Amino acid sequence: MKTHPLRSVLFVCLGNICRSPLAEGVFKFVLEEQGKAHGVVIDSAGTNGYHTGEAPDERSIAVAGRYGIDISGQRCRQLKAEDFVHFDLILGMDRANVAAIEARRPPNATAETGLFSAVALGENNQIPDPYYGTGADFERVYLMVLKASKGLSNRF
Ligand code: 4NP
């Protein structure tokens, strides 16, 4: 684990339309609030490519918007090998995401990888997939992402 301040993070979920776009937008917002966003690269990706090129799910756009964060300009992309050398940190939302990240790790990888809540808070909580859920599930995901983002900001 690097002890100096990190400069880049990639948030990863399955589809890159529900959870990781929220994490990208919320973490950017948290770092901006703390005056630490300058020069930090924050991005998100999915382990599958089903929604490549699409905007985030409208329910994620809506919950972020209720808290004053606009994620509507983001576009879905799939996790790629170069990400493992371009980013300091690659974080999965749940354990299946982390397993999929590890399965794609190339031999030259330098990125630290792990579960978002574990790396950010030392908690072994997963951020659950809300895709087949309700608005309340998206709200819960937002609050979990906000809490973890505040924890993660201590390393930036
Ligand atoms: P996400 O949610 O991983 O939080 O973006 C999902 C979105 C779409 C699908 C799965 C999960 N999908 O299979 O289409």
PDB file of C-alpha atoms and ligand atoms in Angstrom:
ATOM      1  CA  MET A   1       0.000   0.000   0.000  1.00  0.00           C
ATOM      2  CA  LYS A   2       1.334   3.424  -0.985  1.00  0.00           C
ATOM      3  CA  THR A   3       1.614   5.848   1.920  1.00  0.00           C
ATOM      4  CA  HIS A   4       2.116   9.078  -0.048  1.00  0.00           C
ATOM      5  CA  PRO A   5      -1.054  10.821  -1.321  1.00  0.00           C
ATOM      6  CA  LEU A   6      -2.671   8.956  -4.197  1.00  0.00           C
ATOM      7  CA  ARG A   7      -3.255  10.754  -7.519  1.00  0.00           C
ATOM      8  CA  SER A   8      -5.749   8.535  -9.330  1.00  0.00           C
ATOM      9  CA  VAL A   9      -8.601   6.126  -8.704  1.00  0.00           C
ATOM     10  CA  LEU A  10     -10.816   3.987 -10.917  1.00  0.00           C
ATOM     11  CA  PHE A  11     -14.161   2.847  -9.518  1.00  0.00           C
ATOM     12  CA  VAL A  12     -15.434  -0.436 -10.968  1.00  0.00           C
ATOM     13  CA  CYS A  13     -18.787  -2.232 -10.907  1.00  0.00           C
ATOM     14  CA  LEU A  14     -20.437  -4.742 -13.241  1.00  0.00           C
ATOM     15  CA  GLY A  15     -22.238  -2.488 -15.703  1.00  0.00           C
ATOM     16  CA  ASN A  16     -20.675   0.977 -15.127  1.00  0.00           C
ATOM     17  CA  ILE A  17     -24.134   2.507 -15.251  1.00  0.00           C
ATOM     18  CA  CYS A  18     -25.403   2.373 -11.620  1.00  0.00           C
ATOM     19  CA  ARG A  19     -22.812   2.218  -8.814  1.00  0.00           C
ATOM     20  CA  SER A  20     -19.402   3.198 -10.216  1.00  0.00           C
ATOM     21  CA  PRO A  21     -20.698   6.336 -12.013  1.00  0.00           C
ATOM     22  CA  LEU A  22     -22.118   7.437  -8.645  1.00  0.00           C
ATOM     23  CA  ALA A  23     -18.777   6.723  -6.966  1.00  0.00           C
ATOM     24  CA  GLU A  24     -16.930   8.717  -9.654  1.00  0.00           C
ATOM     25  CA  GLY A  25     -19.258  11.717  -9.262  1.00  0.00           C
ATOM     26  CA  VAL A  26     -19.511  11.630  -5.480  1.00  0.00           C
ATOM     27  CA  PHE A  27     -15.780  11.146  -4.867  1.00  0.00           C
ATOM     28  CA  LYS A  28     -14.994  14.036  -7.243  1.00  0.00           C
ATOM     29  CA  PHE A  29     -17.492  16.181  -5.323  1.00  0.00           C
ATOM     30  CA  VAL A  30     -15.962  15.227  -1.941  1.00  0.00           C
ATOM     31  CA  LEU A  31     -12.404  16.008  -3.090  1.00  0.00           C
ATOM     32  CA  GLU A  32     -13.553  19.331  -4.596  1.00  0.00           C
ATOM     33  CA  GLU A  33     -15.217  20.263  -1.291  1.00  0.00           C
ATOM     34  CA  GLN A  34     -11.902  19.559   0.453  1.00  0.00           C
ATOM     35  CA  GLY A  35      -9.895  21.512  -2.146  1.00  0.00           C
ATOM     36  CA  LYS A  36      -7.945  18.372  -3.090  1.00  0.00           C
ATOM     37  CA  ALA A  37      -9.322  17.597  -6.554  1.00  0.00           C
ATOM     38  CA  HIS A  38      -6.673  19.440  -8.575  1.00  0.00           C
ATOM     39  CA  GLY A  39      -4.572  17.024 -10.615  1.00  0.00           C
ATOM     40  CA  VAL A  40      -6.421  13.951  -9.337  1.00  0.00           C
ATOM     41  CA  VAL A  41      -7.754  11.559 -11.993  1.00  0.00           C
ATOM     42  CA  ILE A  42     -11.096   9.977 -11.093  1.00  0.00           C
ATOM     43  CA  ASP A  43     -12.830   7.600 -13.499  1.00  0.00           C
ATOM     44  CA  SER A  44     -15.124   4.571 -13.557  1.00  0.00           C
ATOM     45  CA  ALA A  45     -15.506   1.397 -15.613  1.00  0.00           C
ATOM     46  CA  GLY A  46     -17.473  -1.836 -15.783  1.00  0.00           C
ATOM     47  CA  THR A  47     -16.245  -5.414 -15.799  1.00  0.00           C
ATOM     48  CA  ASN A  48     -18.780  -6.201 -18.558  1.00  0.00           C
ATOM     49  CA  GLY A  49     -19.208  -4.147 -21.708  1.00  0.00           C
ATOM     50  CA  TYR A  50     -22.970  -4.428 -22.123  1.00  0.00           C
ATOM     51  CA  HIS A  51     -23.662  -0.700 -21.815  1.00  0.00           C
ATOM     52  CA  THR A  52     -20.528   0.777 -23.449  1.00  0.00           C
ATOM     53  CA  GLY A  53     -21.071   4.355 -24.606  1.00  0.00           C
ATOM     54  CA  GLU A  54     -24.289   4.806 -22.626  1.00  0.00           C
ATOM     55  CA  ALA A  55     -25.016   7.474 -20.017  1.00  0.00           C
ATOM     56  CA  PRO A  56     -25.506   6.325 -16.401  1.00  0.00           C
ATOM     57  CA  ASP A  57     -28.836   4.759 -15.384  1.00  0.00           C
ATOM     58  CA  GLU A  58     -31.456   7.494 -14.993  1.00  0.00           C
ATOM     59  CA  ARG A  59     -32.020   6.439 -11.358  1.00  0.00           C
ATOM     60  CA  SER A  60     -28.327   7.076 -10.556  1.00  0.00           C
ATOM     61  CA  ILE A  61     -28.487  10.410 -12.390  1.00  0.00           C
ATOM     62  CA  ALA A  62     -31.591  11.271 -10.327  1.00  0.00           C
ATOM     63  CA  VAL A  63     -30.205  10.406  -6.881  1.00  0.00           C
ATOM     64  CA  ALA A  64     -26.933  12.250  -7.565  1.00  0.00           C
ATOM     65  CA  GLY A  65     -28.927  15.225  -8.831  1.00  0.00           C
ATOM     66  CA  ARG A  66     -30.922  15.359  -5.586  1.00  0.00           C
ATOM     67  CA  TYR A  67     -27.611  15.917  -3.780  1.00  0.00           C
ATOM     68  CA  GLY A  68     -26.396  18.526  -6.270  1.00  0.00           C
ATOM     69  CA  ILE A  69     -24.077  16.271  -8.284  1.00  0.00           C
ATOM     70  CA  ASP A  70     -24.410  16.011 -12.075  1.00  0.00           C
ATOM     71  CA  ILE A  71     -23.232  12.655 -13.451  1.00  0.00           C
ATOM     72  CA  SER A  72     -25.268  12.813 -16.682  1.00  0.00           C
ATOM     73  CA  GLY A  73     -22.213  13.563 -18.854  1.00  0.00           C
ATOM     74  CA  GLN A  74     -20.448  10.309 -17.987  1.00  0.00           C
ATOM     75  CA  ARG A  75     -20.241   7.521 -20.581  1.00  0.00           C
ATOM     76  CA  CYS A  76     -19.905   3.830 -19.843  1.00  0.00           C
ATOM     77  CA  ARG A  77     -16.693   1.996 -20.653  1.00  0.00           C
ATOM     78  CA  GLN A  78     -15.217  -1.408 -19.882  1.00  0.00           C
ATOM     79  CA  LEU A  79     -12.212  -2.049 -17.619  1.00  0.00           C
ATOM     80  CA  LYS A  80      -9.052  -2.500 -19.732  1.00  0.00           C
ATOM     81  CA  ALA A  81      -5.497  -3.764 -19.165  1.00  0.00           C
ATOM     82  CA  GLU A  82      -3.935  -0.277 -19.350  1.00  0.00           C
ATOM     83  CA  ASP A  83      -6.045   0.799 -16.370  1.00  0.00           C
ATOM     84  CA  PHE A  84      -3.801  -1.354 -14.165  1.00  0.00           C
ATOM     85  CA  VAL A  85      -0.780   0.845 -14.920  1.00  0.00           C
ATOM     86  CA  HIS A  86      -2.553   4.197 -15.339  1.00  0.00           C
ATOM     87  CA  PHE A  87      -4.347   4.218 -11.980  1.00  0.00           C
ATOM     88  CA  ASP A  88      -2.905   4.103  -8.455  1.00  0.00           C
ATOM     89  CA  LEU A  89      -6.044   2.453  -7.128  1.00  0.00           C
ATOM     90  CA  ILE A  90      -8.790   0.289  -8.694  1.00  0.00           C
ATOM     91  CA  LEU A  91     -11.774  -0.329  -6.417  1.00  0.00           C
ATOM     92  CA  GLY A  92     -14.633  -2.801  -6.859  1.00  0.00           C
ATOM     93  CA  MET A  93     -18.078  -2.163  -5.374  1.00  0.00           C
ATOM     94  CA  ASP A  94     -18.670  -5.806  -4.405  1.00  0.00           C
ATOM     95  CA  ARG A  95     -16.597  -8.971  -4.090  1.00  0.00           C
ATOM     96  CA  ALA A  96     -17.619 -10.251  -7.535  1.00  0.00           C
ATOM     97  CA  ASN A  97     -16.281  -7.004  -9.013  1.00  0.00           C
ATOM     98  CA  VAL A  98     -13.008  -7.433  -7.105  1.00  0.00           C
ATOM     99  CA  ALA A  99     -12.683 -11.030  -8.358  1.00  0.00           C
ATOM    100  CA  ALA A 100     -13.306  -9.863 -11.943  1.00  0.00           C
ATOM    101  CA  ILE A 101     -10.723  -7.079 -11.516  1.00  0.00           C
ATOM    102  CA  GLU A 102      -8.141  -9.581 -10.234  1.00  0.00           C
ATOM    103  CA  ALA A 103      -8.902 -11.965 -13.112  1.00  0.00           C
ATOM    104  CA  ARG A 104      -7.981  -9.207 -15.594  1.00  0.00           C
ATOM    105  CA  ARG A 105      -4.855  -8.056 -13.794  1.00  0.00           C
ATOM    106  CA  PRO A 106      -1.987  -8.030 -16.346  1.00  0.00           C
ATOM    107  CA  PRO A 107       1.589  -9.058 -15.366  1.00  0.00           C
ATOM    108  CA  ASN A 108       2.821  -5.434 -15.486  1.00  0.00           C
ATOM    109  CA  ALA A 109       0.060  -4.112 -13.188  1.00  0.00           C
ATOM    110  CA  THR A 110       1.090  -1.539 -10.595  1.00  0.00           C
ATOM    111  CA  ALA A 111      -2.332  -0.500  -9.269  1.00  0.00           C
ATOM    112  CA  GLU A 112      -3.471  -1.348  -5.766  1.00  0.00           C
ATOM    113  CA  THR A 113      -6.827  -3.154  -6.020  1.00  0.00           C
ATOM    114  CA  GLY A 114      -9.520  -3.951  -3.498  1.00  0.00           C
ATOM    115  CA  LEU A 115     -13.059  -3.603  -2.205  1.00  0.00           C
ATOM    116  CA  PHE A 116     -14.174   0.065  -2.009  1.00  0.00           C
ATOM    117  CA  SER A 117     -15.514  -0.083   1.579  1.00  0.00           C
ATOM    118  CA  ALA A 118     -12.549  -2.134   2.805  1.00  0.00           C
ATOM    119  CA  VAL A 119      -9.896   0.177   1.360  1.00  0.00           C
ATOM    120  CA  ALA A 120     -11.802   3.342   2.268  1.00  0.00           C
ATOM    121  CA  LEU A 121     -13.196   2.478   5.707  1.00  0.00           C
ATOM    122  CA  GLY A 122     -11.644  -0.804   6.793  1.00  0.00           C
ATOM    123  CA  GLU A 123     -15.165  -2.299   6.619  1.00  0.00           C
ATOM    124  CA  ASN A 124     -15.891  -5.475   4.751  1.00  0.00           C
ATOM    125  CA  ASN A 125     -19.196  -4.166   3.311  1.00  0.00           C
ATOM    126  CA  GLN A 126     -20.242  -4.632  -0.283  1.00  0.00           C
ATOM    127  CA  ILE A 127     -22.125  -1.938  -2.177  1.00  0.00           C
ATOM    128  CA  PRO A 128     -25.038  -3.973  -3.566  1.00  0.00           C
ATOM    129  CA  ASP A 129     -26.117  -3.940  -7.203  1.00  0.00           C
ATOM    130  CA  PRO A 130     -29.299  -1.798  -7.341  1.00  0.00           C
ATOM    131  CA  TYR A 131     -30.075  -2.487 -11.035  1.00  0.00           C
ATOM    132  CA  TYR A 132     -33.168  -4.614 -10.318  1.00  0.00           C
ATOM    133  CA  GLY A 133     -34.033  -2.623  -7.198  1.00  0.00           C
ATOM    134  CA  THR A 134     -36.112   0.412  -6.256  1.00  0.00           C
ATOM    135  CA  GLY A 135     -35.436   4.104  -5.798  1.00  0.00           C
ATOM    136  CA  ALA A 136     -34.772   3.352  -2.117  1.00  0.00           C
ATOM    137  CA  ASP A 137     -31.975   0.973  -3.152  1.00  0.00           C
ATOM    138  CA  PHE A 138     -30.351   3.734  -5.193  1.00  0.00           C
ATOM    139  CA  GLU A 139     -30.633   6.081  -2.213  1.00  0.00           C
ATOM    140  CA  ARG A 140     -28.943   3.471   0.009  1.00  0.00           C
ATOM    141  CA  VAL A 141     -26.176   2.994  -2.557  1.00  0.00           C
ATOM    142  CA  TYR A 142     -25.683   6.767  -2.701  1.00  0.00           C
ATOM    143  CA  LEU A 143     -25.286   7.005   1.091  1.00  0.00           C
ATOM    144  CA  MET A 144     -22.841   4.071   1.191  1.00  0.00           C
ATOM    145  CA  VAL A 145     -20.816   5.615  -1.645  1.00  0.00           C
ATOM    146  CA  LEU A 146     -20.772   8.992   0.137  1.00  0.00           C
ATOM    147  CA  LYS A 147     -19.542   7.470   3.409  1.00  0.00           C
ATOM    148  CA  ALA A 148     -16.818   5.442   1.657  1.00  0.00           C
ATOM    149  CA  SER A 149     -15.809   8.460  -0.442  1.00  0.00           C
ATOM    150  CA  LYS A 150     -15.261  10.531   2.697  1.00  0.00           C
ATOM    151  CA  GLY A 151     -13.082   7.746   4.121  1.00  0.00           C
ATOM    152  CA  LEU A 152     -11.119   7.374   0.891  1.00  0.00           C
ATOM    153  CA  SER A 153     -10.472  11.126   0.721  1.00  0.00           C
ATOM    154  CA  ASN A 154      -8.032  10.717   3.644  1.00  0.00           C
ATOM    155  CA  ARG A 155      -5.617   8.974   1.277  1.00  0.00           C
ATOM    156  CA  PHE A 156      -5.657  11.808  -1.289  1.00  0.00           C
TER     157      PHE A 156
HETATM  158  P1  4NP B   1     -23.901  -1.583 -11.900  1.00  0.00           P
HETATM  159  O1  4NP B   1     -25.359  -2.222 -12.089  1.00  0.00           O
HETATM  160  O2  4NP B   1     -22.922  -2.733 -11.929  1.00  0.00           O
HETATM  161  O3  4NP B   1     -23.967  -0.917 -10.585  1.00  0.00           O
HETATM  162  O4  4NP B   1     -23.701  -0.623 -13.068  1.00  0.00           O
HETATM  163  C1  4NP B   1     -25.652  -3.035 -13.213  1.00  0.00           C
HETATM  164  C2  4NP B   1     -26.100  -2.458 -14.364  1.00  0.00           C
HETATM  165  C3  4NP B   1     -26.386  -3.244 -15.474  1.00  0.00           C
HETATM  166  C4  4NP B   1     -26.193  -4.598 -15.411  1.00  0.00           C
HETATM  167  C5  4NP B   1     -25.738  -5.167 -14.248  1.00  0.00           C
HETATM  168  C6  4NP B   1     -25.456  -4.397 -13.145  1.00  0.00           C
HETATM  169  N1  4NP B   1     -26.491  -5.401 -16.535  1.00  0.00           N
HETATM  170  O5  4NP B   1     -26.234  -6.608 -16.487  1.00  0.00           O
HETATM  171  O6  4NP B   1     -26.994  -4.899 -17.536  1.00  0.00           O
END
